[in-house]
Amino acid sequence: LIVLWTSAPKPPNVTSTTNKKRGLPRVPAALVLVILGFILALSVPNATKSLKFGPSTPKLLKLTWEEAKTGIVRAGIPQLPLTTLNSVISVCAVSRELFPNHPAKPRDVATSVGLMNLMSCWFGAMPSCHGAGGLAAHFHFGARTGGAVCFLGAWKILLGILFGSSLLELLANFPEPVLGVMLFAASCELMATGLRGSPKQATAASEKFVLLVTASVTVAAKSTWIGFLFGLSTHVLLLVRARVEDWMNDRITCGEDVNASVNDG
């Protein structure tokens, strides 16, 4: 209810007689949900028992060549298609739709992802990336500038300094239904962005068909790479069909013009 009330798109008002209509005050729905989730997590018995003040001491890992080879072959290469699609191509596409005046550049996004992982892997951090879903979620819940990301990052750094890794047990008690609602709202924004297409022109029916094919195959095959191949193949097939139709129409038009010239002569 909080998400629907504060961040769902508003239907057009056909009965309004004035262009200036005061709306309800904006509420940071994501912040409200996070605070609500933490309150529910704190209500779990012994939820704060593991909390300790002070940051955790980072440890520098020593990787062997065998471990590095295993990680590259078994994790890095299989993850590369998903990272390229979701963390670079999709992020740039979504940013171009949501922020047409300041779209993200593929080279900058790819470089950022690479540097994040090269710097954090030595401390045992999980692989990190920029996600199209995260960008859509920020936008859906009201973020319009980089200040929102800075605000989020500052709070994460503060909590890390205050409690360190002892905060993990409390985070494990965070209610999953709250996370589910936020993920659902983010996915709706992501789908709406894909269906809206370019802000300058409506998305063609063929593009929506490619979108549905890609999504359907991805879900059915449980593979982003297979879904991407099917979507790309569908796009190429529709493009070839359109070119053939244009060529045939041009031939017919030229034939009609020649016949008309002969008849006039």
PDB file of C-alpha atoms in Angstrom:
ATOM      1  CA  LEU A   1       0.000   0.000   0.000  1.00  0.00           C
ATOM      2  CA  ILE A   2       2.852   2.378   0.796  1.00  0.00           C
ATOM      3  CA  VAL A   3       4.448   1.745  -2.606  1.00  0.00           C
ATOM      4  CA  LEU A   4       1.194   2.033  -4.538  1.00  0.00           C
ATOM      5  CA  TRP A   5       0.145   5.207  -2.717  1.00  0.00           C
ATOM      6  CA  THR A   6       3.453   7.028  -3.039  1.00  0.00           C
ATOM      7  CA  SER A   7       5.091   5.880  -6.249  1.00  0.00           C
ATOM      8  CA  ALA A   8       2.552   4.301  -8.608  1.00  0.00           C
ATOM      9  CA  PRO A   9       1.936   6.299 -11.816  1.00  0.00           C
ATOM     10  CA  LYS A  10      -1.083   8.577 -11.680  1.00  0.00           C
ATOM     11  CA  PRO A  11      -3.982   8.061 -14.114  1.00  0.00           C
ATOM     12  CA  PRO A  12      -4.863  10.999 -16.372  1.00  0.00           C
ATOM     13  CA  ASN A  13      -7.398  13.343 -14.829  1.00  0.00           C
ATOM     14  CA  VAL A  14     -10.040  14.013 -17.468  1.00  0.00           C
ATOM     15  CA  THR A  15     -12.359  15.956 -15.186  1.00  0.00           C
ATOM     16  CA  SER A  16      -9.917  18.618 -14.079  1.00  0.00           C
ATOM     17  CA  THR A  17     -10.683  22.101 -15.358  1.00  0.00           C
ATOM     18  CA  THR A  18      -7.374  23.656 -14.441  1.00  0.00           C
ATOM     19  CA  ASN A  19      -3.840  22.809 -15.436  1.00  0.00           C
ATOM     20  CA  LYS A  20      -2.467  23.676 -12.001  1.00  0.00           C
ATOM     21  CA  LYS A  21      -3.608  21.044  -9.554  1.00  0.00           C
ATOM     22  CA  ARG A  22      -1.872  20.539  -6.242  1.00  0.00           C
ATOM     23  CA  GLY A  23      -0.874  16.934  -5.672  1.00  0.00           C
ATOM     24  CA  LEU A  24      -0.171  15.048  -2.500  1.00  0.00           C
ATOM     25  CA  PRO A  25       3.208  15.696  -0.858  1.00  0.00           C
ATOM     26  CA  ARG A  26       5.931  13.330  -2.023  1.00  0.00           C
ATOM     27  CA  VAL A  27       6.927  10.637   0.453  1.00  0.00           C
ATOM     28  CA  PRO A  28      10.210   8.673   0.225  1.00  0.00           C
ATOM     29  CA  ALA A  29       8.538   5.262   0.037  1.00  0.00           C
ATOM     30  CA  ALA A  30      11.800   3.301  -0.058  1.00  0.00           C
ATOM     31  CA  LEU A  31      13.095   5.037   3.066  1.00  0.00           C
ATOM     32  CA  VAL A  32       9.805   4.389   4.866  1.00  0.00           C
ATOM     33  CA  LEU A  33       9.932   0.700   3.905  1.00  0.00           C
ATOM     34  CA  VAL A  34      13.563   0.331   5.007  1.00  0.00           C
ATOM     35  CA  ILE A  35      12.836   1.920   8.378  1.00  0.00           C
ATOM     36  CA  LEU A  36       9.758  -0.286   8.752  1.00  0.00           C
ATOM     37  CA  GLY A  37      11.833  -3.352   7.855  1.00  0.00           C
ATOM     38  CA  PHE A  38      14.494  -2.487  10.444  1.00  0.00           C
ATOM     39  CA  ILE A  39      11.831  -2.007  13.119  1.00  0.00           C
ATOM     40  CA  LEU A  40      10.422  -5.450  12.323  1.00  0.00           C
ATOM     41  CA  ALA A  41      13.920  -6.938  12.289  1.00  0.00           C
ATOM     42  CA  LEU A  42      14.670  -5.425  15.698  1.00  0.00           C
ATOM     43  CA  SER A  43      11.465  -6.959  17.061  1.00  0.00           C
ATOM     44  CA  VAL A  44      12.897 -10.473  16.566  1.00  0.00           C
ATOM     45  CA  PRO A  45      14.090 -11.945  19.896  1.00  0.00           C
ATOM     46  CA  ASN A  46      17.834 -11.505  20.500  1.00  0.00           C
ATOM     47  CA  ALA A  47      18.126  -9.517  17.268  1.00  0.00           C
ATOM     48  CA  THR A  48      20.690  -7.113  18.719  1.00  0.00           C
ATOM     49  CA  LYS A  49      22.620  -9.689  20.725  1.00  0.00           C
ATOM     50  CA  SER A  50      25.343 -10.014  18.099  1.00  0.00           C
ATOM     51  CA  LEU A  51      25.781  -6.263  17.530  1.00  0.00           C
ATOM     52  CA  LYS A  52      29.184  -4.866  18.448  1.00  0.00           C
ATOM     53  CA  PHE A  53      30.376  -1.304  18.122  1.00  0.00           C
ATOM     54  CA  GLY A  54      33.373  -0.666  15.932  1.00  0.00           C
ATOM     55  CA  PRO A  55      34.386  -1.494  12.366  1.00  0.00           C
ATOM     56  CA  SER A  56      35.613  -4.897  11.314  1.00  0.00           C
ATOM     57  CA  THR A  57      39.296  -5.189  10.436  1.00  0.00           C
ATOM     58  CA  PRO A  58      39.706  -5.915   6.721  1.00  0.00           C
ATOM     59  CA  LYS A  59      41.975  -8.786   5.797  1.00  0.00           C
ATOM     60  CA  LEU A  60      43.997  -8.916   2.612  1.00  0.00           C
ATOM     61  CA  LEU A  61      43.542 -12.248   0.844  1.00  0.00           C
ATOM     62  CA  LYS A  62      46.398 -14.163  -0.688  1.00  0.00           C
ATOM     63  CA  LEU A  63      45.282 -15.749  -3.919  1.00  0.00           C
ATOM     64  CA  THR A  64      47.121 -18.577  -5.585  1.00  0.00           C
ATOM     65  CA  TRP A  65      47.346 -18.954  -9.342  1.00  0.00           C
ATOM     66  CA  GLU A  66      45.196 -22.107  -9.139  1.00  0.00           C
ATOM     67  CA  GLU A  67      42.450 -20.252  -7.259  1.00  0.00           C
ATOM     68  CA  ALA A  68      42.577 -17.360  -9.725  1.00  0.00           C
ATOM     69  CA  LYS A  69      42.325 -19.754 -12.682  1.00  0.00           C
ATOM     70  CA  THR A  70      39.377 -21.577 -11.112  1.00  0.00           C
ATOM     71  CA  GLY A  71      37.587 -18.299 -10.409  1.00  0.00           C
ATOM     72  CA  ILE A  72      38.098 -17.002 -13.945  1.00  0.00           C
ATOM     73  CA  VAL A  73      37.064 -20.234 -15.682  1.00  0.00           C
ATOM     74  CA  ARG A  74      34.172 -21.281 -13.432  1.00  0.00           C
ATOM     75  CA  ALA A  75      32.817 -17.861 -12.412  1.00  0.00           C
ATOM     76  CA  GLY A  76      34.264 -15.001 -14.443  1.00  0.00           C
ATOM     77  CA  ILE A  77      33.690 -16.269 -17.993  1.00  0.00           C
ATOM     78  CA  PRO A  78      30.150 -17.672 -17.327  1.00  0.00           C
ATOM     79  CA  GLN A  79      29.203 -14.386 -15.640  1.00  0.00           C
ATOM     80  CA  LEU A  80      30.573 -12.207 -18.451  1.00  0.00           C
ATOM     81  CA  PRO A  81      27.438 -12.271 -20.708  1.00  0.00           C
ATOM     82  CA  LEU A  82      25.117 -11.407 -17.803  1.00  0.00           C
ATOM     83  CA  THR A  83      27.402  -8.642 -16.542  1.00  0.00           C
ATOM     84  CA  THR A  84      27.790  -7.165 -20.026  1.00  0.00           C
ATOM     85  CA  LEU A  85      24.051  -7.189 -20.693  1.00  0.00           C
ATOM     86  CA  ASN A  86      22.634  -6.193 -17.315  1.00  0.00           C
ATOM     87  CA  SER A  87      25.454  -4.080 -15.920  1.00  0.00           C
ATOM     88  CA  VAL A  88      26.559  -2.196 -19.029  1.00  0.00           C
ATOM     89  CA  ILE A  89      24.173  -2.375 -22.003  1.00  0.00           C
ATOM     90  CA  SER A  90      20.931  -2.381 -19.992  1.00  0.00           C
ATOM     91  CA  VAL A  91      22.138   0.300 -17.575  1.00  0.00           C
ATOM     92  CA  CYS A  92      23.047   2.627 -20.438  1.00  0.00           C
ATOM     93  CA  ALA A  93      19.746   1.917 -22.209  1.00  0.00           C
ATOM     94  CA  VAL A  94      17.671   2.578 -19.072  1.00  0.00           C
ATOM     95  CA  SER A  95      19.645   5.732 -18.250  1.00  0.00           C
ATOM     96  CA  ARG A  96      19.044   6.992 -21.793  1.00  0.00           C
ATOM     97  CA  GLU A  97      15.288   6.529 -21.332  1.00  0.00           C
ATOM     98  CA  LEU A  98      15.053   7.939 -17.802  1.00  0.00           C
ATOM     99  CA  PHE A  99      17.677  10.686 -18.143  1.00  0.00           C
ATOM    100  CA  PRO A 100      17.875  11.559 -21.869  1.00  0.00           C
ATOM    101  CA  ASN A 101      19.949  14.674 -21.170  1.00  0.00           C
ATOM    102  CA  HIS A 102      22.591  12.819 -19.146  1.00  0.00           C
ATOM    103  CA  PRO A 103      22.803   9.197 -20.371  1.00  0.00           C
ATOM    104  CA  ALA A 104      25.492   6.896 -19.042  1.00  0.00           C
ATOM    105  CA  LYS A 105      28.310   5.993 -21.420  1.00  0.00           C
ATOM    106  CA  PRO A 106      29.068   2.277 -21.932  1.00  0.00           C
ATOM    107  CA  ARG A 107      32.822   2.803 -21.607  1.00  0.00           C
ATOM    108  CA  ASP A 108      32.460   4.653 -18.300  1.00  0.00           C
ATOM    109  CA  VAL A 109      30.070   2.038 -16.860  1.00  0.00           C
ATOM    110  CA  ALA A 110      32.242  -0.901 -17.948  1.00  0.00           C
ATOM    111  CA  THR A 111      35.358   0.761 -16.522  1.00  0.00           C
ATOM    112  CA  SER A 112      33.579   1.441 -13.230  1.00  0.00           C
ATOM    113  CA  VAL A 113      32.447  -2.187 -12.914  1.00  0.00           C
ATOM    114  CA  GLY A 114      35.936  -3.464 -13.662  1.00  0.00           C
ATOM    115  CA  LEU A 115      37.640  -1.145 -11.168  1.00  0.00           C
ATOM    116  CA  MET A 116      35.129  -1.987  -8.421  1.00  0.00           C
ATOM    117  CA  ASN A 117      35.855  -5.687  -8.681  1.00  0.00           C
ATOM    118  CA  LEU A 118      39.607  -5.348  -9.152  1.00  0.00           C
ATOM    119  CA  MET A 119      39.864  -3.238  -5.997  1.00  0.00           C
ATOM    120  CA  SER A 120      37.433  -5.157  -3.755  1.00  0.00           C
ATOM    121  CA  CYS A 121      38.267  -8.787  -4.601  1.00  0.00           C
ATOM    122  CA  TRP A 122      41.505  -8.620  -2.582  1.00  0.00           C
ATOM    123  CA  PHE A 123      39.419  -8.086   0.565  1.00  0.00           C
ATOM    124  CA  GLY A 124      37.029 -10.977  -0.061  1.00  0.00           C
ATOM    125  CA  ALA A 125      34.170  -8.806  -1.252  1.00  0.00           C
ATOM    126  CA  MET A 126      31.344 -10.197  -3.349  1.00  0.00           C
ATOM    127  CA  PRO A 127      31.363  -9.278  -7.065  1.00  0.00           C
ATOM    128  CA  SER A 128      29.774  -5.868  -7.587  1.00  0.00           C
ATOM    129  CA  CYS A 129      28.179  -4.218 -10.590  1.00  0.00           C
ATOM    130  CA  HIS A 130      25.782  -1.526 -11.737  1.00  0.00           C
ATOM    131  CA  GLY A 131      22.353  -3.027 -12.418  1.00  0.00           C
ATOM    132  CA  ALA A 132      19.506  -1.817 -14.591  1.00  0.00           C
ATOM    133  CA  GLY A 133      17.097  -2.986 -11.887  1.00  0.00           C
ATOM    134  CA  GLY A 134      18.848  -0.881  -9.270  1.00  0.00           C
ATOM    135  CA  LEU A 135      18.738   2.197 -11.496  1.00  0.00           C
ATOM    136  CA  ALA A 136      15.029   1.631 -12.165  1.00  0.00           C
ATOM    137  CA  ALA A 137      14.404   1.149  -8.437  1.00  0.00           C
ATOM    138  CA  HIS A 138      16.154   4.413  -7.525  1.00  0.00           C
ATOM    139  CA  PHE A 139      14.154   6.262 -10.159  1.00  0.00           C
ATOM    140  CA  HIS A 140      10.860   4.629  -9.163  1.00  0.00           C
ATOM    141  CA  PHE A 141      11.276   5.628  -5.523  1.00  0.00           C
ATOM    142  CA  GLY A 142      12.045   9.246  -6.367  1.00  0.00           C
ATOM    143  CA  ALA A 143      15.792   9.555  -7.027  1.00  0.00           C
ATOM    144  CA  ARG A 144      16.547  12.124  -9.730  1.00  0.00           C
ATOM    145  CA  THR A 145      20.142  13.159  -9.000  1.00  0.00           C
ATOM    146  CA  GLY A 146      23.387  11.578  -7.860  1.00  0.00           C
ATOM    147  CA  GLY A 147      22.726  12.936  -4.382  1.00  0.00           C
ATOM    148  CA  ALA A 148      20.382  10.016  -3.703  1.00  0.00           C
ATOM    149  CA  VAL A 149      23.170   7.494  -4.342  1.00  0.00           C
ATOM    150  CA  CYS A 150      25.591   9.539  -2.223  1.00  0.00           C
ATOM    151  CA  PHE A 151      23.046   9.585   0.601  1.00  0.00           C
ATOM    152  CA  LEU A 152      22.648   5.804   0.402  1.00  0.00           C
ATOM    153  CA  GLY A 153      26.388   5.239   0.259  1.00  0.00           C
ATOM    154  CA  ALA A 154      27.042   7.555   3.212  1.00  0.00           C
ATOM    155  CA  TRP A 155      24.592   5.616   5.383  1.00  0.00           C
ATOM    156  CA  LYS A 156      26.186   2.304   4.392  1.00  0.00           C
ATOM    157  CA  ILE A 157      29.649   3.591   5.257  1.00  0.00           C
ATOM    158  CA  LEU A 158      28.379   4.951   8.581  1.00  0.00           C
ATOM    159  CA  LEU A 159      26.724   1.659   9.534  1.00  0.00           C
ATOM    160  CA  GLY A 160      29.850  -0.239   8.505  1.00  0.00           C
ATOM    161  CA  ILE A 161      32.035   1.972  10.692  1.00  0.00           C
ATOM    162  CA  LEU A 162      29.657   1.711  13.658  1.00  0.00           C
ATOM    163  CA  PHE A 163      28.886  -2.015  13.609  1.00  0.00           C
ATOM    164  CA  GLY A 164      31.059  -3.731  10.994  1.00  0.00           C
ATOM    165  CA  SER A 165      30.197  -7.326  10.102  1.00  0.00           C
ATOM    166  CA  SER A 166      28.195  -7.760  13.331  1.00  0.00           C
ATOM    167  CA  LEU A 167      25.331  -6.079  11.488  1.00  0.00           C
ATOM    168  CA  LEU A 168      24.914  -9.118   9.200  1.00  0.00           C
ATOM    169  CA  GLU A 169      22.782 -11.094  11.664  1.00  0.00           C
ATOM    170  CA  LEU A 170      20.387  -8.189  12.071  1.00  0.00           C
ATOM    171  CA  LEU A 171      20.176  -7.784   8.295  1.00  0.00           C
ATOM    172  CA  ALA A 172      19.382 -11.506   8.016  1.00  0.00           C
ATOM    173  CA  ASN A 173      16.228 -10.806  10.062  1.00  0.00           C
ATOM    174  CA  PHE A 174      15.061  -8.120   7.628  1.00  0.00           C
ATOM    175  CA  PRO A 175      11.549  -9.208   6.550  1.00  0.00           C
ATOM    176  CA  GLU A 176      11.524 -10.753   3.094  1.00  0.00           C
ATOM    177  CA  PRO A 177       8.004  -9.474   2.223  1.00  0.00           C
ATOM    178  CA  VAL A 178       9.283  -5.888   2.487  1.00  0.00           C
ATOM    179  CA  LEU A 179      12.156  -6.714   0.140  1.00  0.00           C
ATOM    180  CA  GLY A 180       9.699  -8.470  -2.175  1.00  0.00           C
ATOM    181  CA  VAL A 181       7.492  -5.392  -2.427  1.00  0.00           C
ATOM    182  CA  MET A 182      10.462  -3.167  -3.229  1.00  0.00           C
ATOM    183  CA  LEU A 183      11.766  -5.598  -5.859  1.00  0.00           C
ATOM    184  CA  PHE A 184       8.291  -5.854  -7.388  1.00  0.00           C
ATOM    185  CA  ALA A 185       8.020  -2.065  -7.640  1.00  0.00           C
ATOM    186  CA  ALA A 186      11.492  -1.892  -9.216  1.00  0.00           C
ATOM    187  CA  SER A 187      10.622  -4.595 -11.763  1.00  0.00           C
ATOM    188  CA  CYS A 188       7.423  -2.725 -12.693  1.00  0.00           C
ATOM    189  CA  GLU A 189       9.449   0.430 -13.330  1.00  0.00           C
ATOM    190  CA  LEU A 190      11.958  -1.546 -15.395  1.00  0.00           C
ATOM    191  CA  MET A 191       9.200  -3.107 -17.513  1.00  0.00           C
ATOM    192  CA  ALA A 192       7.478   0.253 -17.928  1.00  0.00           C
ATOM    193  CA  THR A 193      10.746   1.796 -19.097  1.00  0.00           C
ATOM    194  CA  GLY A 194      11.194  -0.937 -21.690  1.00  0.00           C
ATOM    195  CA  LEU A 195       7.637  -0.574 -22.970  1.00  0.00           C
ATOM    196  CA  ARG A 196       7.784   3.219 -23.081  1.00  0.00           C
ATOM    197  CA  GLY A 197      10.670   3.189 -25.508  1.00  0.00           C
ATOM    198  CA  SER A 198      12.228   6.426 -26.644  1.00  0.00           C
ATOM    199  CA  PRO A 199      10.789   9.567 -25.035  1.00  0.00           C
ATOM    200  CA  LYS A 200      10.684  11.169 -28.493  1.00  0.00           C
ATOM    201  CA  GLN A 201       8.541   8.500 -30.113  1.00  0.00           C
ATOM    202  CA  ALA A 202       6.388   5.581 -29.079  1.00  0.00           C
ATOM    203  CA  THR A 203       7.955   2.153 -29.114  1.00  0.00           C
ATOM    204  CA  ALA A 204       7.050   0.210 -32.248  1.00  0.00           C
ATOM    205  CA  ALA A 205       5.024  -2.977 -31.939  1.00  0.00           C
ATOM    206  CA  SER A 206       7.978  -4.969 -33.301  1.00  0.00           C
ATOM    207  CA  GLU A 207      10.236  -3.693 -30.505  1.00  0.00           C
ATOM    208  CA  LYS A 208       7.684  -4.718 -27.893  1.00  0.00           C
ATOM    209  CA  PHE A 209       7.488  -8.145 -29.550  1.00  0.00           C
ATOM    210  CA  VAL A 210      11.280  -8.510 -29.302  1.00  0.00           C
ATOM    211  CA  LEU A 211      11.088  -7.451 -25.659  1.00  0.00           C
ATOM    212  CA  LEU A 212       8.458 -10.090 -24.877  1.00  0.00           C
ATOM    213  CA  VAL A 213      10.376 -12.812 -26.745  1.00  0.00           C
ATOM    214  CA  THR A 214      13.584 -12.000 -24.886  1.00  0.00           C
ATOM    215  CA  ALA A 215      11.863 -11.940 -21.496  1.00  0.00           C
ATOM    216  CA  SER A 216       9.868 -15.116 -22.135  1.00  0.00           C
ATOM    217  CA  VAL A 217      12.844 -17.160 -23.342  1.00  0.00           C
ATOM    218  CA  THR A 218      15.030 -15.864 -20.512  1.00  0.00           C
ATOM    219  CA  VAL A 219      12.496 -16.976 -17.918  1.00  0.00           C
ATOM    220  CA  ALA A 220      11.743 -20.302 -19.637  1.00  0.00           C
ATOM    221  CA  ALA A 221      15.399 -21.236 -20.226  1.00  0.00           C
ATOM    222  CA  LYS A 222      16.589 -19.673 -16.965  1.00  0.00           C
ATOM    223  CA  SER A 223      19.461 -18.148 -18.919  1.00  0.00           C
ATOM    224  CA  THR A 224      20.006 -14.504 -19.797  1.00  0.00           C
ATOM    225  CA  TRP A 225      22.441 -15.491 -22.547  1.00  0.00           C
ATOM    226  CA  ILE A 226      19.916 -17.750 -24.320  1.00  0.00           C
ATOM    227  CA  GLY A 227      17.229 -15.086 -23.983  1.00  0.00           C
ATOM    228  CA  PHE A 228      19.596 -12.500 -25.457  1.00  0.00           C
ATOM    229  CA  LEU A 229      20.363 -14.758 -28.445  1.00  0.00           C
ATOM    230  CA  PHE A 230      16.673 -15.382 -29.129  1.00  0.00           C
ATOM    231  CA  GLY A 231      15.860 -11.675 -28.781  1.00  0.00           C
ATOM    232  CA  LEU A 232      18.731 -10.649 -31.050  1.00  0.00           C
ATOM    233  CA  SER A 233      17.741 -13.266 -33.625  1.00  0.00           C
ATOM    234  CA  THR A 234      14.139 -12.074 -33.539  1.00  0.00           C
ATOM    235  CA  HIS A 235      15.243  -8.463 -33.984  1.00  0.00           C
ATOM    236  CA  VAL A 236      17.467  -9.365 -36.967  1.00  0.00           C
ATOM    237  CA  LEU A 237      14.672 -11.448 -38.523  1.00  0.00           C
ATOM    238  CA  LEU A 238      12.152  -8.605 -38.210  1.00  0.00           C
ATOM    239  CA  LEU A 239      14.717  -6.145 -39.573  1.00  0.00           C
ATOM    240  CA  VAL A 240      15.393  -8.333 -42.621  1.00  0.00           C
ATOM    241  CA  ARG A 241      11.664  -8.761 -43.210  1.00  0.00           C
ATOM    242  CA  ALA A 242      11.156  -4.997 -43.072  1.00  0.00           C
ATOM    243  CA  ARG A 243      14.012  -4.411 -45.544  1.00  0.00           C
ATOM    244  CA  VAL A 244      12.573  -7.008 -47.950  1.00  0.00           C
ATOM    245  CA  GLU A 245       9.124  -5.427 -47.720  1.00  0.00           C
ATOM    246  CA  ASP A 246      10.610  -1.979 -48.406  1.00  0.00           C
ATOM    247  CA  TRP A 247      12.517  -3.351 -51.407  1.00  0.00           C
ATOM    248  CA  MET A 248       9.387  -4.984 -52.815  1.00  0.00           C
ATOM    249  CA  ASN A 249       7.362  -1.812 -52.299  1.00  0.00           C
ATOM    250  CA  ASP A 250      10.048   0.239 -54.039  1.00  0.00           C
ATOM    251  CA  ARG A 251      10.003  -2.163 -57.004  1.00  0.00           C
ATOM    252  CA  ILE A 252       6.228  -1.947 -57.228  1.00  0.00           C
ATOM    253  CA  THR A 253       6.320   1.849 -56.979  1.00  0.00           C
ATOM    254  CA  CYS A 254       9.003   2.099 -59.681  1.00  0.00           C
ATOM    255  CA  GLY A 255       6.991  -0.230 -61.948  1.00  0.00           C
ATOM    256  CA  GLU A 256       3.880   1.871 -61.510  1.00  0.00           C
ATOM    257  CA  ASP A 257       5.831   5.062 -62.275  1.00  0.00           C
ATOM    258  CA  VAL A 258       7.274   3.502 -65.469  1.00  0.00           C
ATOM    259  CA  ASN A 259       3.851   2.363 -66.632  1.00  0.00           C
ATOM    260  CA  ALA A 260       2.406   5.785 -65.907  1.00  0.00           C
ATOM    261  CA  SER A 261       5.193   7.450 -67.945  1.00  0.00           C
ATOM    262  CA  VAL A 262       4.642   5.093 -70.876  1.00  0.00           C
ATOM    263  CA  ASN A 263       0.913   5.731 -70.832  1.00  0.00           C
ATOM    264  CA  ASP A 264       1.461   9.494 -70.687  1.00  0.00           C
ATOM    265  CA  GLY A 265       3.855   9.274 -73.623  1.00  0.00           C
TER     266      GLY A 265
END
